[in-house]
Amino acid sequence: MTGSTVVFAWRRTPPPLLIGGAEVSQQLLAEEFVRAGWRVVYLGSHEAPWNGSAQVGHLQAHLLAHGTEWEEAGGEVRYRWNGVSCRAVPQDRVDKVLREVLDEARPELVVTSQEGAADIAALARRTSRVAGWLHSVSANSHGVLHGGPHVALATSRFVAGRAQTPAGTQTVVFYPPFAPAEDRPAVPTGSARPEHRPGGVLMVNPIPAKGALLLHQLIARLPGCRFTLVEGWWDTAREFVGYPNVHWVPRTYAMGDLYAGSDLLLVPSQVEDAFPRVIVEAGLHGVATVGSSRGGIPEAVGDGGVILHPDNVDAWVQAIESADRTGLGKKAQRRAVPLVRLCLAELAAAGLIPAAAAD
């Protein structure tokens, strides 16, 4: 045991509710701290920071479904998830509870990001080292820099190049944590276990910003190709279920069988994605990517796929039809495997935690 404490504090929900890559990355890092013997506190809110909508019912239903007990008092929900001590409070109590945690735990490190993170960073740096995690190039993500974190963790070289860090803040490229590929993970209740058939194409989060318009064109022009689409930020099923060559999958945390049932991943984003987790996760399963040339997507793909302009429909059709899926899949796997690593040493190298505490 190191006897040290790390606090993850933000205005989104604590684990295990996952909305996107930021939630997954932070949960994996928190659990790595647990395995290294740290005390880990994860403070968040059960009210959405973007519109104040209540998420406590969803959180409790998820905990109940996984056999996790919780305590509720004064509007706060407390529970443990994979060794992480989680606290979900109303938005107007985040700062107050954070002060209490800082006074009681005296954490070695505070990690914060996303909505309202500048205020959290400014408060926490009075007592602790602070890492501001830049999960994207959006103003929302980079807003944490206004709070003066000691280190800005940029999720890719692309993100680091866009960071306008203040004096006293060090920028470090910190690729997301990844877990090893599952052998045979469970699939959602009521979902069929897909068989691996050559030619399967997978896309996650088919919304406009992620290339839904291009996807519609590809589905129509490739009627003999089987497309598996996985719900992302919101449900767009009604736009796609009418296609005979589309299999729609509701949002799921168990992606292993979906990767295993495909041999090509599409990432046709119109926006500048930072470093899509799905590319590396697919690569760990030997699945190559055809990706957009936007943002950090080429950095994530490397030689494990094909990079195309998101507006060149003909090139995407040709790539899907002719890409060397086996060869590129092997390259994608070789590229992805090193990203399954212990991350605490990188935090120690950045001066955020003592080197001895990273072992």
PDB file of C-alpha atoms in Angstrom, residues 8 10 12-31 42 45-46 48-50 55 58-63 66 79 81-82 84 86 114 133 135 177-179 182 204-205 230-235 250-256 259 277 281:
ATOM      1  CA  PHE A   8     -11.029  12.320  -9.504  1.00  0.00           C
ATOM      2  CA  TRP A  10     -15.695  16.579 -12.124  1.00  0.00           C
ATOM      3  CA  ARG A  12     -20.324  14.461 -14.706  1.00  0.00           C
ATOM      4  CA  THR A  13     -21.409  11.159 -13.163  1.00  0.00           C
ATOM      5  CA  PRO A  14     -18.877   8.962 -11.387  1.00  0.00           C
ATOM      6  CA  PRO A  15     -18.338   5.381 -12.605  1.00  0.00           C
ATOM      7  CA  PRO A  16     -19.881   3.171 -13.802  1.00  0.00           C
ATOM      8  CA  LEU A  17     -22.156   5.312 -16.008  1.00  0.00           C
ATOM      9  CA  LEU A  18     -20.322   5.753 -19.309  1.00  0.00           C
ATOM     10  CA  ILE A  19     -21.274   8.397 -21.869  1.00  0.00           C
ATOM     11  CA  GLY A  20     -18.130   8.543 -23.957  1.00  0.00           C
ATOM     12  CA  GLY A  21     -14.383   8.114 -24.063  1.00  0.00           C
ATOM     13  CA  ALA A  22     -13.658  10.552 -21.227  1.00  0.00           C
ATOM     14  CA  GLU A  23     -15.679   8.473 -18.774  1.00  0.00           C
ATOM     15  CA  VAL A  24     -14.051   5.210 -19.876  1.00  0.00           C
ATOM     16  CA  SER A  25     -10.520   6.610 -19.731  1.00  0.00           C
ATOM     17  CA  GLN A  26     -10.924   8.116 -16.270  1.00  0.00           C
ATOM     18  CA  GLN A  27     -12.552   4.992 -14.853  1.00  0.00           C
ATOM     19  CA  LEU A  28      -9.723   2.786 -16.143  1.00  0.00           C
ATOM     20  CA  LEU A  29      -7.090   5.104 -14.658  1.00  0.00           C
ATOM     21  CA  ALA A  30      -8.926   5.245 -11.322  1.00  0.00           C
ATOM     22  CA  GLU A  31      -9.021   1.444 -11.188  1.00  0.00           C
ATOM     23  CA  TYR A  42     -14.265   9.717  -7.416  1.00  0.00           C
ATOM     24  CA  SER A  45     -22.743  14.689  -9.817  1.00  0.00           C
ATOM     25  CA  HIS A  46     -25.986  12.829 -10.457  1.00  0.00           C
ATOM     26  CA  ALA A  48     -26.082  16.480 -15.907  1.00  0.00           C
ATOM     27  CA  PRO A  49     -23.832  19.560 -16.074  1.00  0.00           C
ATOM     28  CA  TRP A  50     -25.155  20.556 -19.510  1.00  0.00           C
ATOM     29  CA  GLN A  55     -29.515  10.974 -13.510  1.00  0.00           C
ATOM     30  CA  HIS A  58     -30.403   5.801 -13.959  1.00  0.00           C
ATOM     31  CA  LEU A  59     -27.370   5.535 -11.688  1.00  0.00           C
ATOM     32  CA  GLN A  60     -29.216   3.577  -9.010  1.00  0.00           C
ATOM     33  CA  ALA A  61     -30.810   1.261 -11.585  1.00  0.00           C
ATOM     34  CA  HIS A  62     -27.373   0.519 -13.016  1.00  0.00           C
ATOM     35  CA  LEU A  63     -25.912  -0.184  -9.580  1.00  0.00           C
ATOM     36  CA  HIS A  66     -24.829  -5.058 -11.039  1.00  0.00           C
ATOM     37  CA  TYR A  79     -21.001   3.426  -3.236  1.00  0.00           C
ATOM     38  CA  TRP A  81     -17.160   0.382  -7.778  1.00  0.00           C
ATOM     39  CA  ASN A  82     -14.159  -1.879  -8.453  1.00  0.00           C
ATOM     40  CA  VAL A  84     -13.148   3.155  -6.176  1.00  0.00           C
ATOM     41  CA  CYS A  86     -17.676   7.024  -5.547  1.00  0.00           C
ATOM     42  CA  GLN A 114     -14.707  18.802 -18.763  1.00  0.00           C
ATOM     43  CA  TRP A 133      -7.200  16.018 -18.584  1.00  0.00           C
ATOM     44  CA  HIS A 135     -10.030  14.750 -23.684  1.00  0.00           C
ATOM     45  CA  PRO A 177      -5.586   3.829 -20.752  1.00  0.00           C
ATOM     46  CA  PHE A 178      -6.844   0.617 -22.347  1.00  0.00           C
ATOM     47  CA  ALA A 179      -7.814  -2.778 -21.011  1.00  0.00           C
ATOM     48  CA  GLU A 182     -11.805  -9.584 -23.720  1.00  0.00           C
ATOM     49  CA  VAL A 204     -20.090   3.189 -33.212  1.00  0.00           C
ATOM     50  CA  ASN A 205     -22.063   6.372 -32.521  1.00  0.00           C
ATOM     51  CA  VAL A 230     -23.913   0.676 -32.220  1.00  0.00           C
ATOM     52  CA  GLU A 231     -25.869   3.397 -30.445  1.00  0.00           C
ATOM     53  CA  GLY A 232     -23.653   6.153 -29.056  1.00  0.00           C
ATOM     54  CA  TRP A 233     -24.472   9.514 -27.558  1.00  0.00           C
ATOM     55  CA  TRP A 234     -28.144   9.234 -28.500  1.00  0.00           C
ATOM     56  CA  ASP A 235     -30.470   6.812 -30.251  1.00  0.00           C
ATOM     57  CA  PRO A 250     -28.460  -0.529 -28.490  1.00  0.00           C
ATOM     58  CA  ARG A 251     -25.801   1.126 -26.342  1.00  0.00           C
ATOM     59  CA  THR A 252     -23.628  -1.495 -24.670  1.00  0.00           C
ATOM     60  CA  TYR A 253     -20.496  -1.604 -22.533  1.00  0.00           C
ATOM     61  CA  ALA A 254     -19.623  -5.107 -23.815  1.00  0.00           C
ATOM     62  CA  MET A 255     -18.063  -4.530 -27.228  1.00  0.00           C
ATOM     63  CA  GLY A 256     -15.833  -7.599 -27.462  1.00  0.00           C
ATOM     64  CA  TYR A 259     -15.426  -6.456 -32.634  1.00  0.00           C
ATOM     65  CA  ARG A 277     -10.810   4.910 -28.141  1.00  0.00           C
ATOM     66  CA  GLU A 281     -10.124  -1.197 -28.933  1.00  0.00           C
TER      67      GLU A 281
END
